[in-house]
PDB file of C-alpha atoms in Angstrom:
ATOM      1  CA  MET R   1     109.604  97.576 105.086  1.00 91.00           C
ATOM      2  CA  THR R   2     107.626 100.475 103.651  1.00 92.00           C
ATOM      3  CA  GLY R   3     105.183 102.459 105.885  1.00 90.00           C
ATOM      4  CA  ALA R   4     107.379 101.204 108.662  1.00 92.00           C
ATOM      5  CA  SER R   5     106.427 103.741 111.329  1.00 90.00           C
ATOM      6  CA  GLY R   6     102.686 103.273 110.658  1.00 91.00           C
ATOM      7  CA  ASN R   7     100.245 101.292 112.905  1.00 93.00           C
ATOM      8  CA  VAL R   8     100.658  98.045 110.947  1.00 96.00           C
ATOM      9  CA  GLY R   9     104.199  98.663 109.669  1.00 95.00           C
ATOM     10  CA  ARG R  10     105.589  99.179 113.071  1.00 95.00           C
ATOM     11  CA  GLN R  11     104.117  95.891 114.226  1.00 97.00           C
ATOM     12  CA  VAL R  12     105.605  94.080 111.221  1.00 97.00           C
ATOM     13  CA  VAL R  13     108.967  95.543 112.025  1.00 97.00           C
ATOM     14  CA  GLU R  14     108.829  94.466 115.656  1.00 97.00           C
ATOM     15  CA  GLN R  15     107.536  90.954 114.852  1.00 98.00           C
ATOM     16  CA  LEU R  16     110.157  90.327 112.256  1.00 97.00           C
ATOM     17  CA  VAL R  17     112.905  91.460 114.668  1.00 97.00           C
ATOM     18  CA  ALA R  18     111.487  89.151 117.340  1.00 96.00           C
ATOM     19  CA  ALA R  19     111.744  86.344 114.785  1.00 96.00           C
ATOM     20  CA  GLY R  20     115.487  87.079 114.313  1.00 95.00           C
ATOM     21  CA  GLU R  21     115.053  88.470 110.775  1.00 96.00           C
ATOM     22  CA  PRO R  22     117.081  91.498 109.434  1.00 95.00           C
ATOM     23  CA  VAL R  23     114.857  94.442 108.705  1.00 96.00           C
ATOM     24  CA  ARG R  24     115.425  97.591 106.603  1.00 96.00           C
ATOM     25  CA  ALA R  25     112.774 100.244 107.428  1.00 94.00           C
ATOM     26  CA  LEU R  26     111.715 103.035 105.045  1.00 92.00           C
ATOM     27  CA  SER R  27     110.530 106.130 106.694  1.00 89.00           C
ATOM     28  CA  ARG R  28     110.228 109.846 105.721  1.00 87.00           C
ATOM     29  CA  ASP R  29     112.058 110.806 108.883  1.00 88.00           C
ATOM     30  CA  PRO R  30     113.717 107.809 110.630  1.00 89.00           C
ATOM     31  CA  ALA R  31     115.158 109.976 113.454  1.00 88.00           C
ATOM     32  CA  ARG R  32     111.584 110.695 114.694  1.00 90.00           C
ATOM     33  CA  THR R  33     110.972 107.020 115.532  1.00 90.00           C
ATOM     34  CA  GLU R  34     112.602 104.789 118.166  1.00 92.00           C
ATOM     35  CA  TRP R  35     113.341 101.597 116.268  1.00 94.00           C
ATOM     36  CA  PRO R  36     114.091  98.126 117.785  1.00 93.00           C
ATOM     37  CA  ASP R  37     117.770  97.193 118.015  1.00 93.00           C
ATOM     38  CA  GLY R  38     119.230  95.907 114.707  1.00 89.00           C
ATOM     39  CA  VAL R  39     116.795  97.653 112.418  1.00 95.00           C
ATOM     40  CA  GLU R  40     118.472  99.441 109.496  1.00 95.00           C
ATOM     41  CA  THR R  41     116.666 102.641 108.488  1.00 94.00           C
ATOM     42  CA  VAL R  42     116.480 104.470 105.193  1.00 92.00           C
ATOM     43  CA  ALA R  43     114.983 107.947 104.584  1.00 90.00           C
ATOM     44  CA  GLY R  44     112.553 107.942 101.735  1.00 86.00           C
ATOM     45  CA  ASP R  45     108.930 108.309 100.635  1.00 83.00           C
ATOM     46  CA  LEU R  46     106.860 106.057  98.419  1.00 85.00           C
ATOM     47  CA  VAL R  47     105.366 109.058  96.634  1.00 81.00           C
ATOM     48  CA  GLY R  48     108.478 111.355  96.550  1.00 77.00           C
ATOM     49  CA  GLY R  49     110.959 108.663  95.731  1.00 77.00           C
ATOM     50  CA  VAL R  50     112.652 105.674  97.348  1.00 84.00           C
ATOM     51  CA  PRO R  51     116.498 105.549  97.229  1.00 84.00           C
ATOM     52  CA  THR R  52     117.643 102.845  94.752  1.00 79.00           C
ATOM     53  CA  GLU R  53     119.944 101.377  97.418  1.00 84.00           C
ATOM     54  CA  ALA R  54     117.054 100.804  99.715  1.00 90.00           C
ATOM     55  CA  PHE R  55     116.465  97.507  97.818  1.00 91.00           C
ATOM     56  CA  ASN R  56     120.009  96.273  97.799  1.00 91.00           C
ATOM     57  CA  GLY R  57     120.080  92.718  99.302  1.00 93.00           C
ATOM     58  CA  VAL R  58     116.349  92.713  99.954  1.00 94.00           C
ATOM     59  CA  ARG R  59     114.558  89.338  99.367  1.00 94.00           C
ATOM     60  CA  ALA R  60     111.027  90.362 100.564  1.00 97.00           C
ATOM     61  CA  LEU R  61     109.117  93.615 100.671  1.00 97.00           C
ATOM     62  CA  HIS R  62     106.116  94.767 102.670  1.00 97.00           C
ATOM     63  CA  LEU R  63     104.398  97.411 100.574  1.00 96.00           C
ATOM     64  CA  PHE R  64     102.160 100.228 101.925  1.00 93.00           C
ATOM     65  CA  PRO R  65      99.361 101.186  99.522  1.00 89.00           C
ATOM     66  CA  ALA R  66     100.544 104.428  97.849  1.00 88.00           C
ATOM     67  CA  PRO R  67      99.324 104.240  94.237  1.00 89.00           C
ATOM     68  CA  GLU R  68     101.056 107.459  93.210  1.00 88.00           C
ATOM     69  CA  GLY R  69     104.562 105.902  93.417  1.00 86.00           C
ATOM     70  CA  VAL R  70     103.847 102.276  93.098  1.00 92.00           C
ATOM     71  CA  ASP R  71     105.170 101.658  89.515  1.00 92.00           C
ATOM     72  CA  ALA R  72     108.609 103.084  90.379  1.00 91.00           C
ATOM     73  CA  VAL R  73     108.835 101.138  93.654  1.00 92.00           C
ATOM     74  CA  VAL R  74     107.826  97.864  91.948  1.00 94.00           C
ATOM     75  CA  ALA R  75     110.316  98.402  89.152  1.00 93.00           C
ATOM     76  CA  ALA R  76     113.148  99.068  91.696  1.00 92.00           C
ATOM     77  CA  ALA R  77     112.218  95.876  93.648  1.00 94.00           C
ATOM     78  CA  VAL R  78     112.306  93.812  90.498  1.00 95.00           C
ATOM     79  CA  ALA R  79     115.696  95.283  89.412  1.00 93.00           C
ATOM     80  CA  ALA R  80     117.096  94.557  92.888  1.00 93.00           C
ATOM     81  CA  GLY R  81     116.034  90.854  92.848  1.00 94.00           C
ATOM     82  CA  VAL R  82     113.231  91.036  95.364  1.00 95.00           C
ATOM     83  CA  VAL R  83     111.426  87.731  95.440  1.00 96.00           C
ATOM     84  CA  HIS R  84     108.149  88.313  97.309  1.00 98.00           C
ATOM     85  CA  VAL R  85     105.808  91.242  98.175  1.00 98.00           C
ATOM     86  CA  THR R  86     103.111  91.483 100.808  1.00 98.00           C
ATOM     87  CA  VAL R  87     100.645  94.276  99.977  1.00 98.00           C
ATOM     88  CA  LEU R  88      98.814  96.040 102.675  1.00 97.00           C
ATOM     89  CA  SER R  89      95.531  96.449 100.793  1.00 97.00           C
ATOM     90  CA  SER R  90      91.948  96.713 101.928  1.00 95.00           C
ATOM     91  CA  LEU R  91      88.750  94.726 102.096  1.00 93.00           C
ATOM     92  CA  SER R  92      87.318  97.338  99.768  1.00 89.00           C
ATOM     93  CA  ALA R  93      89.411  95.693  96.977  1.00 92.00           C
ATOM     94  CA  SER R  94      87.064  92.697  97.260  1.00 91.00           C
ATOM     95  CA  TRP R  95      83.850  94.697  96.584  1.00 83.00           C
ATOM     96  CA  GLU R  96      81.956  94.357  93.393  1.00 71.00           C
ATOM     97  CA  THR R  97      80.972  97.991  93.422  1.00 73.00           C
ATOM     98  CA  ASP R  98      83.543 100.576  92.268  1.00 77.00           C
ATOM     99  CA  SER R  99      84.644 103.243  94.730  1.00 78.00           C
ATOM    100  CA  PRO R 100      87.572 105.625  95.291  1.00 78.00           C
ATOM    101  CA  LEU R 101      88.698 103.601  98.267  1.00 79.00           C
ATOM    102  CA  GLN R 102      88.656 100.362  96.193  1.00 85.00           C
ATOM    103  CA  ARG R 103      90.545 101.905  93.263  1.00 87.00           C
ATOM    104  CA  ARG R 104      93.320 103.271  95.544  1.00 88.00           C
ATOM    105  CA  HIS R 105      94.139  99.664  96.659  1.00 92.00           C
ATOM    106  CA  THR R 106      93.448  97.741  93.447  1.00 94.00           C
ATOM    107  CA  VAL R 107      95.921  99.980  91.551  1.00 95.00           C
ATOM    108  CA  VAL R 108      98.650  98.861  93.950  1.00 95.00           C
ATOM    109  CA  GLU R 109      97.581  95.212  93.782  1.00 97.00           C
ATOM    110  CA  ARG R 110      97.591  95.120  89.971  1.00 96.00           C
ATOM    111  CA  ALA R 111     100.998  96.804  89.731  1.00 96.00           C
ATOM    112  CA  VAL R 112     102.550  94.083  91.968  1.00 97.00           C
ATOM    113  CA  GLU R 113     100.651  91.239  90.169  1.00 97.00           C
ATOM    114  CA  GLY R 114     101.936  92.447  86.800  1.00 96.00           C
ATOM    115  CA  SER R 115     105.580  92.695  87.960  1.00 96.00           C
ATOM    116  CA  GLY R 116     106.407  89.045  87.967  1.00 95.00           C
ATOM    117  CA  LEU R 117     107.234  89.167  91.689  1.00 97.00           C
ATOM    118  CA  GLY R 118     105.577  86.689  94.135  1.00 97.00           C
ATOM    119  CA  TRP R 119     102.834  88.337  96.090  1.00 98.00           C
ATOM    120  CA  THR R 120     100.367  88.048  98.947  1.00 98.00           C
ATOM    121  CA  HIS R 121      97.572  90.551  99.302  1.00 98.00           C
ATOM    122  CA  LEU R 122      96.362  91.431 102.850  1.00 98.00           C
ATOM    123  CA  ARG R 123      92.852  92.844 102.725  1.00 97.00           C
ATOM    124  CA  PRO R 124      91.807  94.006 106.186  1.00 97.00           C
ATOM    125  CA  GLY R 125      88.469  95.608 107.002  1.00 94.00           C
ATOM    126  CA  MET R 126      88.117  98.255 109.608  1.00 94.00           C
ATOM    127  CA  PHE R 127      91.282  98.717 111.787  1.00 97.00           C
ATOM    128  CA  MET R 128      90.754  98.762 115.512  1.00 98.00           C
ATOM    129  CA  THR R 129      93.216 101.695 115.486  1.00 97.00           C
ATOM    130  CA  ASN R 130      90.509 103.887 113.841  1.00 93.00           C
ATOM    131  CA  THR R 131      89.126 104.120 117.442  1.00 97.00           C
ATOM    132  CA  LEU R 132      92.084 106.275 118.271  1.00 96.00           C
ATOM    133  CA  ALA R 133      90.116 109.118 116.671  1.00 93.00           C
ATOM    134  CA  TRP R 134      87.865 108.965 119.721  1.00 96.00           C
ATOM    135  CA  ALA R 135      90.672 109.288 122.260  1.00 97.00           C
ATOM    136  CA  PRO R 136      90.652 113.074 122.723  1.00 95.00           C
ATOM    137  CA  ALA R 137      86.913 113.163 123.475  1.00 96.00           C
ATOM    138  CA  VAL R 138      87.241 110.120 125.901  1.00 97.00           C
ATOM    139  CA  ARG R 139      90.209 111.791 127.693  1.00 96.00           C
ATOM    140  CA  ALA R 140      88.283 114.980 128.126  1.00 95.00           C
ATOM    141  CA  GLY R 141      85.127 113.155 129.400  1.00 94.00           C
ATOM    142  CA  GLU R 142      83.142 114.202 126.429  1.00 96.00           C
ATOM    143  CA  PRO R 143      80.837 111.955 124.409  1.00 97.00           C
ATOM    144  CA  VAL R 144      82.149 110.052 121.425  1.00 97.00           C
ATOM    145  CA  ARG R 145      80.448 111.545 118.363  1.00 95.00           C
ATOM    146  CA  ALA R 146      80.163 109.434 115.246  1.00 95.00           C
ATOM    147  CA  PRO R 147      77.653 108.811 112.440  1.00 95.00           C
ATOM    148  CA  PHE R 148      75.490 105.705 111.964  1.00 95.00           C
ATOM    149  CA  GLY R 149      75.649 104.405 115.531  1.00 95.00           C
ATOM    150  CA  ASP R 150      74.197 101.067 114.401  1.00 96.00           C
ATOM    151  CA  SER R 151      76.723 100.615 111.600  1.00 95.00           C
ATOM    152  CA  VAL R 152      78.546  97.310 112.202  1.00 96.00           C
ATOM    153  CA  ALA R 153      82.000  96.109 111.361  1.00 96.00           C
ATOM    154  CA  ALA R 154      84.376  93.413 112.649  1.00 97.00           C
ATOM    155  CA  PRO R 155      87.496  95.562 113.295  1.00 97.00           C
ATOM    156  CA  VAL R 156      90.864  93.881 113.298  1.00 98.00           C
ATOM    157  CA  HIS R 157      93.876  94.456 115.647  1.00 98.00           C
ATOM    158  CA  GLU R 158      96.880  95.941 113.823  1.00 98.00           C
ATOM    159  CA  ALA R 159      99.106  93.259 115.544  1.00 98.00           C
ATOM    160  CA  ASP R 160      97.059  90.510 113.765  1.00 98.00           C
ATOM    161  CA  ILE R 161      97.348  92.171 110.363  1.00 98.00           C
ATOM    162  CA  ALA R 162     101.050  92.389 110.961  1.00 98.00           C
ATOM    163  CA  ALA R 163     101.314  88.732 112.010  1.00 98.00           C
ATOM    164  CA  VAL R 164      99.680  87.591 108.770  1.00 98.00           C
ATOM    165  CA  ALA R 165     102.061  89.705 106.852  1.00 98.00           C
ATOM    166  CA  VAL R 166     105.056  88.214 108.787  1.00 98.00           C
ATOM    167  CA  ALA R 167     103.734  84.710 108.118  1.00 98.00           C
ATOM    168  CA  ALA R 168     103.659  85.462 104.370  1.00 98.00           C
ATOM    169  CA  LEU R 169     107.072  87.110 104.365  1.00 98.00           C
ATOM    170  CA  LEU R 170     108.728  84.152 106.158  1.00 97.00           C
ATOM    171  CA  ASP R 171     106.965  81.411 104.195  1.00 97.00           C
ATOM    172  CA  PRO R 172     106.294  82.946 100.732  1.00 96.00           C
ATOM    173  CA  ALA R 173     105.839  79.558  99.083  1.00 96.00           C
ATOM    174  CA  ARG R 174     102.817  78.818 101.252  1.00 96.00           C
ATOM    175  CA  HIS R 175     101.209  82.264 100.745  1.00 98.00           C
ATOM    176  CA  ALA R 176     102.113  83.027  97.103  1.00 97.00           C
ATOM    177  CA  GLY R 177      99.167  84.293  95.221  1.00 97.00           C
ATOM    178  CA  ALA R 178      97.003  84.274  98.327  1.00 98.00           C
ATOM    179  CA  VAL R 179      94.426  86.954  99.045  1.00 98.00           C
ATOM    180  CA  HIS R 180      93.851  87.084 102.830  1.00 98.00           C
ATOM    181  CA  GLU R 181      90.637  88.918 103.847  1.00 98.00           C
ATOM    182  CA  LEU R 182      91.126  89.889 107.438  1.00 98.00           C
ATOM    183  CA  SER R 183      88.669  90.786 110.188  1.00 98.00           C
ATOM    184  CA  GLY R 184      88.528  90.738 113.967  1.00 98.00           C
ATOM    185  CA  PRO R 185      86.667  87.981 115.871  1.00 97.00           C
ATOM    186  CA  GLU R 186      83.487  89.871 116.554  1.00 97.00           C
ATOM    187  CA  ALA R 187      80.945  92.032 114.785  1.00 97.00           C
ATOM    188  CA  LEU R 188      80.513  95.363 116.723  1.00 97.00           C
ATOM    189  CA  SER R 189      78.420  98.448 116.009  1.00 97.00           C
ATOM    190  CA  GLN R 190      79.733 101.835 116.807  1.00 96.00           C
ATOM    191  CA  ARG R 191      77.635 101.860 120.067  1.00 97.00           C
ATOM    192  CA  ASP R 192      79.095  98.424 120.875  1.00 97.00           C
ATOM    193  CA  ARG R 193      82.643  99.718 120.593  1.00 97.00           C
ATOM    194  CA  VAL R 194      81.803 102.686 122.851  1.00 98.00           C
ATOM    195  CA  ARG R 195      80.362 100.287 125.424  1.00 97.00           C
ATOM    196  CA  VAL R 196      83.447  98.125 125.350  1.00 98.00           C
ATOM    197  CA  LEU R 197      85.639 101.177 125.752  1.00 97.00           C
ATOM    198  CA  GLY R 198      83.819 102.066 128.885  1.00 97.00           C
ATOM    199  CA  GLU R 199      83.910  98.489 130.233  1.00 98.00           C
ATOM    200  CA  VAL R 200      87.673  98.119 129.799  1.00 98.00           C
ATOM    201  CA  LEU R 201      88.445 101.691 131.085  1.00 97.00           C
ATOM    202  CA  GLY R 202      86.135 101.231 134.039  1.00 96.00           C
ATOM    203  CA  ARG R 203      84.088 104.371 133.534  1.00 95.00           C
ATOM    204  CA  GLU R 204      81.090 105.554 131.541  1.00 94.00           C
ATOM    205  CA  VAL R 205      81.784 106.548 127.920  1.00 96.00           C
ATOM    206  CA  ARG R 206      78.783 108.121 126.193  1.00 97.00           C
ATOM    207  CA  PHE R 207      77.910 107.966 122.513  1.00 97.00           C
ATOM    208  CA  GLU R 208      76.258 110.737 120.562  1.00 96.00           C
ATOM    209  CA  GLU R 209      75.251 110.233 116.950  1.00 95.00           C
ATOM    210  CA  GLN R 210      76.391 112.712 114.353  1.00 95.00           C
ATOM    211  CA  SER R 211      74.523 113.737 111.285  1.00 95.00           C
ATOM    212  CA  ARG R 212      75.969 112.635 107.975  1.00 94.00           C
ATOM    213  CA  ALA R 213      76.829 116.217 107.224  1.00 95.00           C
ATOM    214  CA  GLU R 214      78.653 116.779 110.481  1.00 94.00           C
ATOM    215  CA  ALA R 215      80.649 113.535 109.978  1.00 94.00           C
ATOM    216  CA  ARG R 216      81.521 114.512 106.320  1.00 94.00           C
ATOM    217  CA  ALA R 217      82.807 117.923 107.534  1.00 94.00           C
ATOM    218  CA  ASP R 218      84.923 116.197 110.164  1.00 91.00           C
ATOM    219  CA  LEU R 219      86.443 113.825 107.616  1.00 91.00           C
ATOM    220  CA  LEU R 220      87.293 116.659 105.209  1.00 94.00           C
ATOM    221  CA  ARG R 221      89.376 118.379 107.868  1.00 91.00           C
ATOM    222  CA  ASN R 222      91.987 115.606 107.350  1.00 86.00           C
ATOM    223  CA  PRO R 223      94.571 116.675 104.808  1.00 85.00           C
ATOM    224  CA  TRP R 224      94.652 113.165 103.179  1.00 80.00           C
ATOM    225  CA  MET R 225      90.868 113.185 102.635  1.00 88.00           C
ATOM    226  CA  ASN R 226      88.882 114.336  99.548  1.00 88.00           C
ATOM    227  CA  GLU R 227      85.153 114.593  98.904  1.00 91.00           C
ATOM    228  CA  GLN R 228      84.840 111.421  96.915  1.00 86.00           C
ATOM    229  CA  LEU R 229      86.668 109.288  99.523  1.00 85.00           C
ATOM    230  CA  ALA R 230      84.683 110.883 102.399  1.00 90.00           C
ATOM    231  CA  ASP R 231      81.463 110.085 100.606  1.00 90.00           C
ATOM    232  CA  SER R 232      82.612 106.524  99.954  1.00 85.00           C
ATOM    233  CA  LEU R 233      83.426 105.887 103.550  1.00 87.00           C
ATOM    234  CA  LEU R 234      80.209 107.254 104.763  1.00 92.00           C
ATOM    235  CA  ALA R 235      78.234 105.254 102.210  1.00 88.00           C
ATOM    236  CA  MET R 236      80.097 102.091 103.343  1.00 85.00           C
ATOM    237  CA  GLN R 237      79.063 102.854 107.010  1.00 90.00           C
ATOM    238  CA  GLU R 238      75.450 103.499 105.950  1.00 92.00           C
ATOM    239  CA  ARG R 239      75.294 100.128 104.044  1.00 88.00           C
ATOM    240  CA  THR R 240      76.293  98.226 107.116  1.00 90.00           C
ATOM    241  CA  VAL R 241      73.671  99.636 109.532  1.00 93.00           C
ATOM    242  CA  GLY R 242      72.264  96.603 111.341  1.00 87.00           C
ATOM    243  CA  VAL R 243      74.217  94.081 109.247  1.00 87.00           C
ATOM    244  CA  ARG R 244      76.158  91.418 111.211  1.00 86.00           C
ATOM    245  CA  ASP R 245      76.071  88.362 109.099  1.00 88.00           C
ATOM    246  CA  GLY R 246      79.244  87.599 107.081  1.00 86.00           C
ATOM    247  CA  LEU R 247      81.486  90.273 108.675  1.00 93.00           C
ATOM    248  CA  VAL R 248      83.696  87.908 110.770  1.00 96.00           C
ATOM    249  CA  LEU R 249      86.189  86.301 108.405  1.00 97.00           C
ATOM    250  CA  PRO R 250      88.289  83.186 109.011  1.00 97.00           C
ATOM    251  CA  ALA R 251      91.721  84.144 107.578  1.00 98.00           C
ATOM    252  CA  VAL R 252      93.312  85.374 110.792  1.00 98.00           C
ATOM    253  CA  ASP R 253      92.420  82.134 112.533  1.00 98.00           C
ATOM    254  CA  GLU R 254      93.538  80.051 109.599  1.00 97.00           C
ATOM    255  CA  VAL R 255      96.887  81.661 108.981  1.00 98.00           C
ATOM    256  CA  LEU R 256      97.943  82.153 112.612  1.00 98.00           C
ATOM    257  CA  ASP R 257      96.240  79.039 113.967  1.00 97.00           C
ATOM    258  CA  ARG R 258      94.758  81.006 116.800  1.00 97.00           C
ATOM    259  CA  PRO R 259      91.746  83.403 117.283  1.00 96.00           C
ATOM    260  CA  GLY R 260      92.252  87.115 116.440  1.00 97.00           C
ATOM    261  CA  ARG R 261      92.660  89.549 119.228  1.00 98.00           C
ATOM    262  CA  SER R 262      89.381  90.969 120.553  1.00 98.00           C
ATOM    263  CA  PHE R 263      88.452  94.682 120.618  1.00 98.00           C
ATOM    264  CA  ALA R 264      88.577  94.600 124.496  1.00 98.00           C
ATOM    265  CA  GLU R 265      92.189  93.417 124.091  1.00 98.00           C
ATOM    266  CA  TRP R 266      92.942  96.231 121.786  1.00 98.00           C
ATOM    267  CA  VAL R 267      91.550  98.768 124.182  1.00 98.00           C
ATOM    268  CA  ALA R 268      93.669  97.305 126.990  1.00 97.00           C
ATOM    269  CA  ASP R 269      96.700  97.545 124.741  1.00 97.00           C
ATOM    270  CA  HIS R 270      96.055 101.202 124.062  1.00 97.00           C
ATOM    271  CA  ARG R 271      94.658 102.230 127.471  1.00 97.00           C
ATOM    272  CA  GLU R 272      97.058 105.128 127.760  1.00 96.00           C
ATOM    273  CA  ALA R 273      95.657 106.794 124.662  1.00 96.00           C
ATOM    274  CA  PHE R 274      92.307 107.084 126.354  1.00 97.00           C
ATOM    275  CA  THR R 275      93.465 107.909 129.917  1.00 94.00           C
ATOM    276  CA  GLY R 276      96.430 110.261 129.472  1.00 81.00           C
ATOM    277  CA  PRO R 277      96.498 114.061 129.775  1.00 78.00           C
ATOM    278  CA  VAL R 278      93.823 115.974 127.890  1.00 61.00           C
TER     279      VAL R 278
END
């Protein structure tokens, strides 16, 4: 498990453990995370370097999308005899138009495809966990500020992304060569998500639309962000203003044989993030 302490990775670890599977989790600082019983941890970084012994005895790998170190990681997996890889990619990899966000994920996909390993690509759209960026404002009773209030997406619960990954890891023959494009069960605008937040929390949550320039400045405050990626994300939001058709995709339902979790369920699952101390 790479990216094991992330929003999706953590869920993959927990779901594999619940299924009775042995798990080895890679994390920059394993001591900072409380792991489920039975999880073996290894300190390492996809960019800085993964210890060679991390792949000993591993039959399947869940790969976080870090293009900077992917060639070395894939080579180590091949040398260790790994059989199948699930790639946490992005729906942007399905776009016909080129973008920095797309290139970041297609580099990882192509490295895995060219390795000779079995593979399954997971291409989720917007994560419901992106909404956690609004939590400080909601806790403080301030309005949620975001650009393009009528921009629409079908955000997907991280537990559903993980469940599809687990399905592929446990049944690689069924999912070999599959590209699973993942969404949640409903198309929601930014304003819709704020409304649902308020409904689940039982109090008013206000929305205030940002200008593009303000939103860009906020994005660039994140250390992992650059100007090209910020512009790509904002352009994607602008393109989906008022667009609802075609956003809800069937893969979660088809792979898991159940509907995907709703955004209201996600808010209930993360209620403490929006109601805790300021």
